[in-house]
Amino acid sequence: MKRGVLAPLALAVGLVFLYVPIVSMIVFSFNASRLVTVWDAANSPTLHWYRELFGNEQMLDAAWVSLRIAAMTASGAVVLGTLAGLTLARFGPFRGRTLLSGLATAPLVMPEVITGLSLLLLFVSLEQLIGWPQGRGILTVTLAHVTFSMAYVSVIVQSRLAGHDESLEEAAMDLGARPLTVFFRITLPLILPAIASGWLLAFTLSWDDLVISQFVAGPGSSTLPMVVFSKVRLGVSPDVNALATLLVSVVALGIIAGTLWMRHLSAARTLPQQEDDRT
Amino acid sequence: MSGEAGKGAMPARADRRRRTRRGHGARLAIAAPYLWLLLFFAVPFLFVLKISFSSVLVAMPPYAPLIEWVGNQSLAIRLNVANYLFLFTDDLYISSWLYSLKVAAVSTVGCLLLGYPMAYAIARSSPAWRSLFLLLIILPFWTSFLLRVYAWIGLLKNNGLINNALLALGIIDQPITMMQTDFAVYVGIIYSYLPFMILPLYANLEKHDLLLLEAAKDLGARPRTAFLRITLPLSLPGIVAGSLLVFIPAVGEFVIPSLLGRTDQLMIGRVLWDEFFANRDWPVASAVAIIMLLLLVVPITIFQRLESRELGGGRR
């Protein structure tokens, strides 16, 4: 019965391992001392580092840049990634399918330094050849982010579609529905949860990316991770703890709200049926 | 159309369905992601390859063109192989390459040893607990990767939390140096990539038919035997997928070793970064990328095969 204890123990240890750094950042973001690891009991807890953070123009500007890039990235990646996932899961064999499937999965594992360098060289060479994209900035960062995050969307959509067989779509077709109608009335509602989580994932990946952005960003398009990285490279700084705490809180609140909303949706879907049963 | 006719084995209904579906809309649906990925993912490698044969120039962009007009009517193609010769003769590149492989391999094994029992425990827990555990595994992934790596500096420093705790408990009387060591990089990579190991393993373990284990038990197999003979072999695709998802990006990892790792021994991702940003030697950086790509092409291909089989599995 050794196995019965070992796995739960590893799960507990692993979860502690995953959360200790995050909890330590949250706790020390309220610490008055500039020494990040010494707890100044006399003056803590304090919101000093939060005030400092919101007074930091450079960070706020970078956050705004990152936010815009992430929103554009997520929207572009969702469209392209959904199309890729849909064609791979539903269109059967077509010429070049293997290549598309390879192209859509390679970005998941490709080391970021390679992707970043290759995209920069593409942008520089294209500018020489056709004059587009002019210089580097928010546009080039967004194009780069769409490219790697659409791969994640494609995988999510594909695995969602793989979980459902094609009988619904076939039935609609046999009843004479046109392909576009089938897509909007059946396939799209089916993969909507996958598209929603794909959008959020693409947003997070873009918001989080440092390496690729550093290669393809230009002056004036410094993203938040780029600013944070140049800061933490010089040493630990407590206002970064405050930033981390804010990000963790937003994500946690978002996930709680999302879970509640999903519960609400499924409750709303079952309720009318129950009422029907009663009448 | 001749290609379609060759597939006579396909049932008539499926054949008709496929043919009617391939309208303009469908063609556009295939073309859009295809062209995007070709332009922004495949074609860029050709430019990397091209520039890896160029030489440095103090200009913008800082490399010499490969093709030049010589005189009036002749084109000269100049391929500079010095970058590659340089990579193979200078110890820095070979040692950082081998070091990256070692770090990635050790971290992958570490992820597997911690992630497998975790995935196993999640897959065997009740549905309510299962979704809570999965949420807890994914949650850190949604928060900044950079900040989570940065958090380890505060924990691993000489006057960091771990050393302070151990000193206070009297377990050690000298702080242990953990920052800028191999250990710190292993911890950082295992920590950051753990969800990538757990999720494919969980997806695999969750699908197992528990009747197999019961049958083994009825036939007198001890739990350990049943695990080694049934669960472990069945979970092999999950192990391979998870390991590749950790190993391949870890080889080229830049952020973790530059924040936590050694300064006397760089990883290959850092070498590429420094060649590009510090030395502004784009051709050598490109050659480093090409070599890295050639050496990773086998694991990447295995991953693609596995992934497309896994995702295509539910399709009739």
Coordinates of C-alpha atoms in Angstrom, one line a residue:
Chain A
M1 CA 0.0 0.0 0.0
K2 CA 3.1 2.2 -0.2
R3 CA 1.8 3.8 -3.4
G4 CA -1.3 5.0 -1.7
V5 CA 0.8 7.4 0.5
L6 CA 3.6 8.4 -1.9
A7 CA 1.5 10.1 -4.6
P8 CA -0.6 12.3 -2.3
L9 CA 2.6 13.2 -0.4
A10 CA 4.3 14.3 -3.6
L11 CA 1.2 16.3 -4.5
A12 CA 1.3 18.2 -1.2
V13 CA 5.1 18.8 -1.5
G14 CA 4.7 19.9 -5.1
L15 CA 1.9 22.4 -4.3
V16 CA 3.9 23.9 -1.5
F17 CA 6.8 24.1 -3.9
L18 CA 4.6 25.9 -6.4
Y19 CA 3.1 28.4 -3.9
V20 CA 5.9 29.3 -1.5
P21 CA 7.6 31.8 -3.8
I22 CA 4.3 33.4 -4.7
V23 CA 3.3 33.7 -1.0
S24 CA 6.7 35.1 0.0
M25 CA 6.4 37.8 -2.7
I26 CA 2.9 38.8 -1.4
V27 CA 4.0 38.9 2.2
F28 CA 7.2 40.9 1.5
S29 CA 5.3 43.4 -0.7
F30 CA 3.9 44.8 2.6
N31 CA 7.4 44.9 4.2
A32 CA 8.7 48.4 5.1
S33 CA 12.4 47.4 4.8
R34 CA 14.2 47.9 1.5
L35 CA 16.1 44.6 2.3
V36 CA 13.6 42.3 0.6
T37 CA 14.2 39.4 3.0
V38 CA 14.3 41.2 6.4
W39 CA 10.9 41.7 8.0
D40 CA 10.8 45.2 9.5
A41 CA 8.2 44.5 12.2
A42 CA 8.1 48.0 13.6
N43 CA 6.8 49.7 10.4
S44 CA 5.1 46.9 8.6
P45 CA 2.6 46.2 7.1
T46 CA 2.8 49.2 4.8
L47 CA 1.6 50.2 1.4
H48 CA 4.7 52.1 0.6
W49 CA 5.8 50.0 -2.3
Y50 CA 2.4 50.1 -3.9
R51 CA 2.6 53.9 -3.8
E52 CA 6.0 53.7 -5.3
L53 CA 4.8 51.4 -8.0
F54 CA 1.9 53.7 -9.0
G55 CA 4.3 56.7 -9.0
N56 CA 6.6 54.9 -11.5
E57 CA 5.8 56.4 -14.9
Q58 CA 8.0 54.0 -16.8
M59 CA 6.3 51.0 -15.3
L60 CA 2.8 52.4 -16.0
D61 CA 3.7 53.3 -19.6
A62 CA 5.1 49.8 -20.1
A63 CA 2.0 48.2 -18.6
W64 CA -0.2 50.1 -21.0
V65 CA 1.9 49.0 -23.9
S66 CA 1.8 45.4 -22.8
L67 CA -2.0 45.6 -22.2
R68 CA -2.6 46.8 -25.8
I69 CA -0.3 44.3 -27.3
A70 CA -1.8 41.5 -25.3
A71 CA -5.4 42.4 -26.3
M72 CA -4.5 42.6 -30.0
T73 CA -2.4 39.4 -29.8
A74 CA -5.2 37.5 -28.1
S75 CA -7.8 38.5 -30.7
G76 CA -5.6 37.7 -33.7
A77 CA -4.4 34.5 -32.2
V78 CA -7.9 33.3 -31.5
V79 CA -9.0 33.8 -35.1
L80 CA -6.0 32.1 -36.7
G81 CA -5.6 29.5 -34.0
T82 CA -9.3 28.5 -34.2
L83 CA -9.0 28.2 -38.0
A84 CA -5.9 26.1 -37.7
G85 CA -7.4 23.9 -35.0
L86 CA -10.6 23.5 -36.9
T87 CA -8.9 22.5 -40.2
L88 CA -6.6 20.0 -38.5
A89 CA -9.4 18.4 -36.5
R90 CA -12.3 18.4 -39.0
F91 CA -11.2 18.8 -42.6
G92 CA -9.8 15.3 -43.0
P93 CA -6.8 14.8 -45.1
F94 CA -5.8 17.6 -47.4
R95 CA -2.6 18.4 -49.3
G96 CA -0.1 19.9 -46.9
R97 CA -1.9 18.8 -43.7
T98 CA 1.2 17.3 -42.2
L99 CA 3.1 20.5 -42.7
L100 CA 0.4 22.6 -41.2
S101 CA 0.2 20.4 -38.2
G102 CA 3.9 20.6 -37.8
L103 CA 3.9 24.4 -38.1
A104 CA 1.1 24.7 -35.6
T105 CA 2.8 22.6 -32.9
A106 CA 6.5 23.5 -33.3
P107 CA 6.1 27.0 -31.7
L108 CA 5.0 25.2 -28.5
V109 CA 8.5 23.9 -27.8
M110 CA 10.7 26.2 -29.9
P111 CA 13.3 27.9 -27.7
E112 CA 12.3 31.6 -27.5
V113 CA 15.7 32.9 -28.4
I114 CA 15.4 31.1 -31.8
T115 CA 11.9 32.4 -32.5
G116 CA 12.9 35.9 -31.4
L117 CA 16.0 36.1 -33.5
S118 CA 14.4 34.6 -36.6
L119 CA 11.4 37.0 -36.4
L120 CA 13.7 40.0 -36.0
L121 CA 15.8 38.9 -39.0
L122 CA 12.5 38.5 -41.0
F123 CA 11.3 42.0 -40.1
V124 CA 14.7 43.6 -40.9
S125 CA 14.9 41.8 -44.2
L126 CA 11.3 42.5 -45.2
E127 CA 11.9 46.2 -44.4
Q128 CA 14.9 46.2 -46.7
L129 CA 13.0 44.3 -49.5
I130 CA 9.6 45.9 -49.4
G131 CA 9.7 48.7 -46.8
W132 CA 7.3 47.0 -44.5
P133 CA 7.1 46.8 -41.4
Q134 CA 8.6 50.2 -41.0
G135 CA 10.9 50.1 -38.0
R136 CA 10.1 48.0 -35.0
G137 CA 7.5 48.7 -32.4
I138 CA 4.1 47.6 -31.2
L139 CA 3.2 46.2 -34.6
T140 CA 6.2 43.8 -34.8
V141 CA 5.8 42.7 -31.2
T142 CA 2.1 41.9 -31.9
L143 CA 2.9 40.0 -35.1
A144 CA 5.5 37.9 -33.2
H145 CA 3.2 37.2 -30.3
V146 CA 0.3 36.2 -32.5
T147 CA 2.6 33.6 -34.2
F148 CA 3.6 31.7 -31.0
S149 CA 0.3 32.1 -29.1
M150 CA -1.9 30.9 -32.0
A151 CA -0.2 27.5 -31.6
Y152 CA -1.6 27.2 -28.1
V153 CA -5.1 28.2 -29.3
S154 CA -4.9 25.7 -32.1
V155 CA -4.1 22.9 -29.6
I156 CA -6.9 23.9 -27.2
V157 CA -9.5 24.0 -30.1
Q158 CA -8.2 20.8 -31.6
S159 CA -8.5 18.9 -28.3
R160 CA -11.9 20.2 -27.7
L161 CA -13.1 19.1 -31.1
A162 CA -11.3 15.7 -30.7
G163 CA -13.6 15.2 -27.7
H164 CA -16.7 15.4 -29.8
D165 CA -17.4 13.2 -32.8
E166 CA -18.7 14.7 -36.0
S167 CA -22.2 13.3 -35.8
L168 CA -23.8 16.6 -35.0
E169 CA -22.2 18.3 -37.9
E170 CA -23.0 15.3 -40.2
A171 CA -26.7 15.4 -39.1
A172 CA -27.0 19.1 -39.9
M173 CA -25.4 18.5 -43.3
D174 CA -27.7 15.6 -44.0
L175 CA -30.6 17.9 -43.2
G176 CA -29.3 20.3 -45.8
A177 CA -27.5 23.0 -43.8
R178 CA -24.8 24.8 -45.7
P179 CA -21.2 24.5 -44.4
L180 CA -21.2 28.1 -43.1
T181 CA -24.5 27.5 -41.2
V182 CA -23.1 24.3 -39.7
F183 CA -20.1 26.2 -38.5
F184 CA -22.0 29.1 -36.9
R185 CA -24.9 27.0 -35.5
I186 CA -23.0 23.9 -34.3
T187 CA -19.2 23.9 -34.4
L188 CA -18.8 27.4 -33.0
P189 CA -21.0 27.0 -30.0
L190 CA -19.3 23.7 -29.4
I191 CA -15.8 25.2 -29.3
L192 CA -16.8 28.5 -27.6
P193 CA -15.3 27.5 -24.2
A194 CA -12.1 26.5 -25.9
I195 CA -12.0 29.8 -27.8
A196 CA -12.6 31.8 -24.6
S197 CA -9.8 30.0 -22.7
G198 CA -7.6 30.3 -25.8
W199 CA -8.1 34.0 -25.8
L200 CA -7.2 34.3 -22.1
L201 CA -4.1 32.0 -22.6
A202 CA -2.9 34.0 -25.6
F203 CA -3.4 37.2 -23.6
T204 CA -1.4 35.8 -20.7
L205 CA 1.4 34.5 -23.0
S206 CA 1.7 37.9 -24.7
W207 CA 1.5 39.8 -21.4
D208 CA 4.2 37.6 -20.0
D209 CA 6.7 37.3 -22.8
L210 CA 10.1 38.8 -22.4
V211 CA 12.6 37.1 -24.7
I212 CA 10.7 37.4 -28.1
S213 CA 9.7 41.0 -27.3
Q214 CA 13.2 42.0 -26.5
F215 CA 14.3 40.9 -30.0
V216 CA 11.5 42.5 -32.0
A217 CA 10.6 45.6 -29.9
G218 CA 11.9 49.0 -30.9
P219 CA 12.2 52.3 -29.1
G220 CA 9.0 53.3 -27.4
S221 CA 7.6 49.8 -27.3
S222 CA 9.2 48.5 -24.1
T223 CA 6.8 46.0 -22.6
L224 CA 6.2 45.5 -18.8
P225 CA 8.4 42.3 -18.7
M226 CA 11.2 44.2 -20.4
V227 CA 11.1 47.0 -17.9
V228 CA 10.8 44.5 -15.0
F229 CA 13.7 42.4 -16.3
S230 CA 16.1 45.3 -16.5
K231 CA 15.1 46.2 -13.0
V232 CA 15.5 42.8 -11.4
R233 CA 18.7 42.1 -13.2
L234 CA 20.3 44.8 -11.1
G235 CA 19.0 43.3 -7.9
V236 CA 15.8 42.6 -6.0
S237 CA 13.5 45.6 -5.6
P238 CA 10.4 45.6 -3.3
D239 CA 8.1 47.4 -5.7
V240 CA 8.4 44.4 -8.0
N241 CA 6.9 42.4 -5.2
A242 CA 4.0 44.8 -5.1
L243 CA 3.5 44.4 -8.8
A244 CA 3.5 40.6 -8.5
T245 CA 1.0 40.8 -5.7
L246 CA -1.3 42.9 -7.9
L247 CA -1.0 40.5 -10.8
V248 CA -1.6 37.4 -8.7
S249 CA -4.7 39.1 -7.1
V250 CA -6.1 40.0 -10.5
V251 CA -5.6 36.5 -11.9
A252 CA -7.1 34.8 -8.8
L253 CA -10.1 37.1 -8.8
G254 CA -10.6 36.5 -12.5
I255 CA -10.5 32.8 -12.1
I256 CA -12.9 32.9 -9.1
A257 CA -15.3 35.1 -11.1
G258 CA -14.9 32.9 -14.2
T259 CA -15.8 29.8 -12.1
L260 CA -18.8 31.4 -10.6
W261 CA -20.0 32.6 -14.0
M262 CA -19.6 29.1 -15.5
R263 CA -21.6 27.7 -12.5
H264 CA -24.3 30.4 -13.1
L265 CA -24.4 29.5 -16.8
S266 CA -24.8 25.8 -16.2
A267 CA -27.4 26.5 -13.5
A268 CA -29.3 28.7 -15.9
R269 CA -29.2 26.0 -18.5
T270 CA -30.6 23.3 -16.2
L271 CA -33.2 25.5 -14.5
P272 CA -35.7 25.9 -17.4
Q273 CA -35.7 22.1 -17.9
Q274 CA -36.6 21.5 -14.3
E275 CA -39.4 24.0 -14.6
D276 CA -40.6 22.1 -17.7
D277 CA -40.6 18.9 -15.7
R278 CA -42.8 20.4 -13.1
T279 CA -45.5 21.6 -15.4
Chain B
M1 CA -9.2 15.5 -58.1
S2 CA -7.0 12.5 -59.2
G3 CA -5.7 12.3 -55.6
E4 CA -9.2 12.0 -54.2
A5 CA -10.1 9.2 -56.7
G6 CA -7.2 7.2 -55.4
K7 CA -8.9 6.9 -52.0
G8 CA -11.5 4.4 -53.0
A9 CA -11.5 2.8 -49.6
M10 CA -13.1 5.8 -48.1
P11 CA -16.8 5.3 -47.4
A12 CA -19.0 7.0 -50.0
R13 CA -20.7 9.1 -47.5
A14 CA -17.6 10.5 -46.0
D15 CA -16.2 11.1 -49.4
R16 CA -19.2 13.1 -50.4
R17 CA -19.1 15.1 -47.2
R18 CA -15.4 15.9 -47.7
R19 CA -15.9 17.0 -51.2
T20 CA -18.9 19.3 -50.6
R21 CA -17.2 20.9 -47.6
R22 CA -14.2 22.2 -49.6
G23 CA -15.9 25.4 -50.8
H24 CA -14.3 28.9 -50.9
G25 CA -14.9 29.4 -47.2
A26 CA -13.1 26.2 -46.3
R27 CA -10.2 27.0 -48.6
L28 CA -9.9 30.4 -46.9
A29 CA -10.0 28.7 -43.5
I30 CA -7.1 26.5 -44.4
A31 CA -5.1 29.3 -46.2
A32 CA -5.2 32.0 -43.5
P33 CA -3.3 30.1 -40.7
Y34 CA -1.2 28.3 -43.2
L35 CA 0.1 31.5 -44.9
W36 CA 0.6 33.2 -41.5
L37 CA 2.7 30.3 -40.1
L38 CA 4.7 30.0 -43.3
L39 CA 5.5 33.7 -43.4
F40 CA 6.1 34.2 -39.7
F41 CA 7.4 30.9 -38.5
A42 CA 9.0 28.9 -41.4
V43 CA 10.3 31.6 -43.7
P44 CA 12.2 33.4 -40.9
F45 CA 14.5 30.4 -40.5
L46 CA 15.6 30.9 -44.1
F47 CA 16.8 34.4 -43.2
V48 CA 18.6 33.0 -40.1
L49 CA 20.3 30.5 -42.4
K50 CA 21.2 33.2 -44.9
I51 CA 22.6 35.6 -42.3
S52 CA 24.6 32.9 -40.6
F53 CA 26.7 32.8 -43.7
S54 CA 27.2 36.5 -43.7
S55 CA 29.9 38.6 -42.0
V56 CA 29.6 41.4 -39.5
L57 CA 29.5 44.9 -40.8
V58 CA 29.3 48.2 -38.8
A59 CA 26.1 49.3 -40.4
M60 CA 22.3 48.8 -39.9
P61 CA 21.5 46.0 -40.3
P62 CA 24.9 44.9 -39.1
Y63 CA 25.7 42.2 -41.7
A64 CA 27.2 42.1 -45.2
P65 CA 24.9 41.1 -48.1
L66 CA 25.5 37.6 -49.5
I67 CA 24.9 38.6 -53.1
E68 CA 26.7 41.5 -54.7
W69 CA 27.2 43.0 -58.1
V70 CA 30.8 42.6 -59.1
G71 CA 31.7 44.9 -61.9
N72 CA 28.8 45.5 -64.3
Q73 CA 27.4 42.1 -65.2
S74 CA 28.3 39.5 -62.7
L75 CA 26.8 38.5 -59.4
A76 CA 29.0 37.2 -56.7
I77 CA 27.6 35.0 -53.9
R78 CA 29.8 35.1 -50.9
L79 CA 29.2 32.5 -48.3
N80 CA 31.2 33.1 -45.1
V81 CA 31.6 29.8 -43.2
A82 CA 33.9 31.4 -40.7
N83 CA 31.0 31.7 -38.2
Y84 CA 30.5 28.0 -38.1
L85 CA 34.3 27.2 -37.9
F86 CA 34.5 29.7 -35.1
L87 CA 31.7 27.9 -33.2
F88 CA 33.4 24.5 -33.5
T89 CA 36.9 25.8 -32.5
D90 CA 36.0 28.1 -29.6
D91 CA 35.5 26.2 -26.4
L92 CA 32.9 28.6 -25.1
Y93 CA 30.3 27.4 -27.6
I94 CA 30.9 23.7 -27.2
S95 CA 31.0 23.8 -23.4
S96 CA 27.9 26.0 -23.2
W97 CA 26.1 23.7 -25.5
L98 CA 27.0 20.6 -23.5
Y99 CA 26.2 22.4 -20.3
S100 CA 22.7 23.4 -21.6
L101 CA 22.0 19.7 -22.5
K102 CA 23.0 18.7 -19.0
V103 CA 20.9 21.3 -17.3
A104 CA 17.9 20.5 -19.5
A105 CA 18.3 16.7 -19.0
V106 CA 18.6 17.0 -15.2
S107 CA 15.7 19.4 -14.9
T108 CA 13.5 17.2 -17.1
V109 CA 14.2 14.2 -14.9
G110 CA 13.5 16.4 -11.8
C111 CA 10.2 17.5 -13.3
L112 CA 9.3 13.9 -14.1
L113 CA 10.1 12.6 -10.6
L114 CA 8.1 15.3 -9.0
G115 CA 5.4 15.7 -11.6
Y116 CA 4.5 12.0 -12.2
P117 CA 3.3 11.2 -8.6
M118 CA 1.5 14.6 -8.6
A119 CA -0.3 13.8 -11.8
Y120 CA -1.1 10.3 -10.6
A121 CA -2.5 11.6 -7.3
I122 CA -4.7 14.1 -9.2
A123 CA -5.9 11.5 -11.6
R124 CA -6.9 9.2 -8.8
S125 CA -8.7 11.8 -6.6
S126 CA -12.4 12.4 -6.6
P127 CA -13.8 14.7 -9.3
A128 CA -14.3 17.7 -7.0
W129 CA -10.8 17.6 -5.7
R130 CA -9.5 16.9 -9.1
S131 CA -10.7 20.2 -10.6
L132 CA -9.4 22.1 -7.5
F133 CA -5.9 20.5 -7.8
L134 CA -5.8 21.2 -11.6
L135 CA -6.7 24.8 -10.9
L136 CA -3.9 25.0 -8.4
I137 CA -1.4 23.6 -10.8
I138 CA -2.5 26.0 -13.6
L139 CA -2.9 29.1 -11.5
P140 CA 0.8 29.9 -11.2
F141 CA 1.1 29.5 -14.9
W142 CA -1.3 32.4 -15.4
T143 CA 0.8 34.7 -13.3
S144 CA 4.0 36.3 -14.6
F145 CA 6.8 33.7 -15.3
L146 CA 9.4 36.4 -14.9
L147 CA 8.2 37.4 -11.5
R148 CA 8.0 33.8 -10.3
V149 CA 11.6 33.2 -11.2
Y150 CA 12.5 36.5 -9.6
A151 CA 10.8 35.3 -6.4
W152 CA 13.4 32.6 -6.1
I153 CA 16.2 35.1 -5.7
G154 CA 14.6 36.2 -2.4
L155 CA 14.4 32.6 -1.3
L156 CA 17.8 31.4 -2.4
K157 CA 20.0 34.3 -1.6
N158 CA 22.7 34.0 1.1
N159 CA 20.6 36.2 3.4
G160 CA 17.4 34.9 1.8
L161 CA 14.4 33.1 3.4
I162 CA 15.7 29.6 3.1
N163 CA 19.1 30.4 4.7
N164 CA 17.5 32.5 7.4
A165 CA 15.1 29.8 8.3
L166 CA 17.8 27.1 8.4
L167 CA 20.0 29.4 10.5
A168 CA 17.2 30.2 12.9
L169 CA 16.4 26.5 13.4
G170 CA 20.1 25.9 14.1
I171 CA 20.4 23.3 11.2
I172 CA 23.3 25.2 9.7
D173 CA 25.6 27.9 11.1
Q174 CA 26.9 29.2 7.8
P175 CA 24.6 30.3 5.0
I176 CA 24.6 27.8 2.1
T177 CA 25.5 29.4 -1.3
M178 CA 22.6 28.6 -3.6
M179 CA 22.4 31.5 -5.9
Q180 CA 24.4 31.4 -9.1
T181 CA 24.8 27.6 -8.9
D182 CA 23.6 24.7 -11.0
F183 CA 21.2 23.9 -8.2
A184 CA 19.4 27.3 -8.5
V185 CA 19.0 26.8 -12.2
Y186 CA 17.5 23.3 -11.7
V187 CA 15.1 24.6 -9.1
G188 CA 14.1 27.5 -11.4
I189 CA 13.5 25.3 -14.4
I190 CA 11.7 22.5 -12.5
Y191 CA 9.5 25.2 -10.8
S192 CA 8.6 27.0 -14.0
Y193 CA 8.1 24.0 -16.3
L194 CA 6.3 21.7 -13.7
P195 CA 2.8 22.4 -15.1
F196 CA 4.0 21.4 -18.6
M197 CA 5.0 18.0 -17.2
I198 CA 1.9 17.5 -15.1
L199 CA -0.8 18.4 -17.6
P200 CA 0.1 15.8 -20.4
L201 CA 0.7 13.2 -17.7
Y202 CA -2.6 13.9 -16.1
A203 CA -4.4 13.8 -19.4
N204 CA -2.9 10.4 -20.0
L205 CA -3.3 8.9 -16.5
E206 CA -6.9 10.0 -16.3
K207 CA -7.9 8.0 -19.3
H208 CA -6.6 4.7 -17.9
D209 CA -9.1 1.9 -17.4
L210 CA -9.0 1.1 -13.7
L211 CA -10.5 -2.4 -14.5
L212 CA -7.1 -3.4 -15.7
L213 CA -5.6 -2.7 -12.3
E214 CA -8.4 -4.6 -10.6
A215 CA -7.9 -7.6 -13.0
A216 CA -4.2 -7.5 -12.1
K217 CA -5.0 -7.5 -8.4
D218 CA -7.5 -10.3 -8.8
L219 CA -4.8 -12.3 -10.5
G220 CA -2.6 -11.8 -7.5
A221 CA -0.3 -8.9 -8.7
R222 CA 1.0 -6.7 -6.0
P223 CA 0.3 -3.0 -6.4
R224 CA 4.0 -2.3 -7.3
T225 CA 3.9 -5.0 -10.0
A226 CA 0.6 -3.7 -11.3
F227 CA 2.0 -0.2 -11.5
L228 CA 5.2 -1.3 -13.2
R229 CA 3.5 -3.7 -15.7
I230 CA 0.3 -1.7 -16.5
T231 CA 0.2 2.0 -15.4
L232 CA 3.8 2.9 -16.3
P233 CA 3.8 1.4 -19.8
L234 CA 0.4 2.9 -20.6
S235 CA 1.5 6.3 -19.5
L236 CA 4.6 6.3 -21.7
P237 CA 3.1 8.7 -24.3
G238 CA 2.4 11.1 -21.5
I239 CA 5.9 10.8 -20.1
V240 CA 7.5 11.4 -23.5
A241 CA 5.2 14.4 -24.3
G242 CA 5.7 16.0 -20.9
S243 CA 9.5 15.4 -21.0
L244 CA 9.8 17.0 -24.5
L245 CA 7.7 20.0 -23.5
V246 CA 10.2 20.6 -20.7
F247 CA 13.5 19.5 -22.3
I248 CA 13.3 21.3 -25.7
P249 CA 12.6 24.9 -24.4
A250 CA 14.9 24.3 -21.4
V251 CA 17.9 23.8 -23.7
G252 CA 17.4 27.3 -25.0
E253 CA 16.3 28.8 -21.7
F254 CA 17.5 32.4 -21.2
V255 CA 15.7 34.1 -18.3
I256 CA 16.2 31.5 -15.6
P257 CA 19.9 31.0 -15.9
S258 CA 20.5 34.7 -16.3
L259 CA 18.6 35.5 -13.1
L260 CA 19.6 32.5 -11.0
G261 CA 22.5 30.8 -12.7
R262 CA 26.3 30.7 -12.8
T263 CA 28.3 33.5 -14.4
D264 CA 31.3 31.4 -15.2
Q265 CA 29.4 28.9 -17.3
L266 CA 26.7 30.2 -19.6
M267 CA 23.9 28.3 -21.3
I268 CA 23.5 28.4 -25.1
G269 CA 20.5 30.7 -25.0
R270 CA 22.5 33.2 -23.0
V271 CA 25.4 32.9 -25.5
L272 CA 23.1 33.6 -28.4
W273 CA 21.6 36.6 -26.5
D274 CA 25.0 38.1 -25.7
E275 CA 26.3 37.6 -29.3
F276 CA 23.2 39.4 -30.5
F277 CA 22.7 42.2 -27.9
A278 CA 26.1 42.7 -26.4
N279 CA 28.5 42.0 -29.3
R280 CA 26.0 42.9 -32.0
D281 CA 27.3 40.0 -34.0
W282 CA 24.1 39.0 -35.8
P283 CA 25.9 36.4 -38.1
V284 CA 27.4 34.4 -35.2
A285 CA 24.1 34.6 -33.3
S286 CA 22.4 33.2 -36.4
A287 CA 24.9 30.4 -36.7
V288 CA 24.4 29.5 -33.0
A289 CA 20.6 29.4 -33.7
I290 CA 21.1 27.2 -36.7
I291 CA 23.3 24.7 -34.8
M292 CA 20.8 24.7 -31.9
L293 CA 17.9 24.0 -34.3
L294 CA 19.8 21.2 -36.1
L295 CA 20.4 19.5 -32.7
L296 CA 16.8 20.0 -31.6
V297 CA 15.2 18.9 -34.8
V298 CA 14.9 15.2 -33.8
P299 CA 13.2 15.9 -30.4
I300 CA 11.0 18.5 -32.0
T301 CA 9.9 16.1 -34.7
I302 CA 9.1 13.4 -32.2
F303 CA 7.0 15.9 -30.3
Q304 CA 5.1 16.9 -33.4
R305 CA 4.3 13.3 -34.3
L306 CA 3.1 12.5 -30.8
E307 CA 1.0 15.7 -30.5
S308 CA -0.7 15.2 -33.9
R309 CA -1.5 11.5 -33.0
E310 CA -2.7 12.5 -29.5
L311 CA -5.0 15.3 -30.9
G312 CA -6.2 13.3 -33.9
G313 CA -7.1 10.3 -31.7
G314 CA -10.7 11.3 -31.1
R315 CA -11.4 11.8 -34.8
R316 CA -13.4 9.2 -36.7

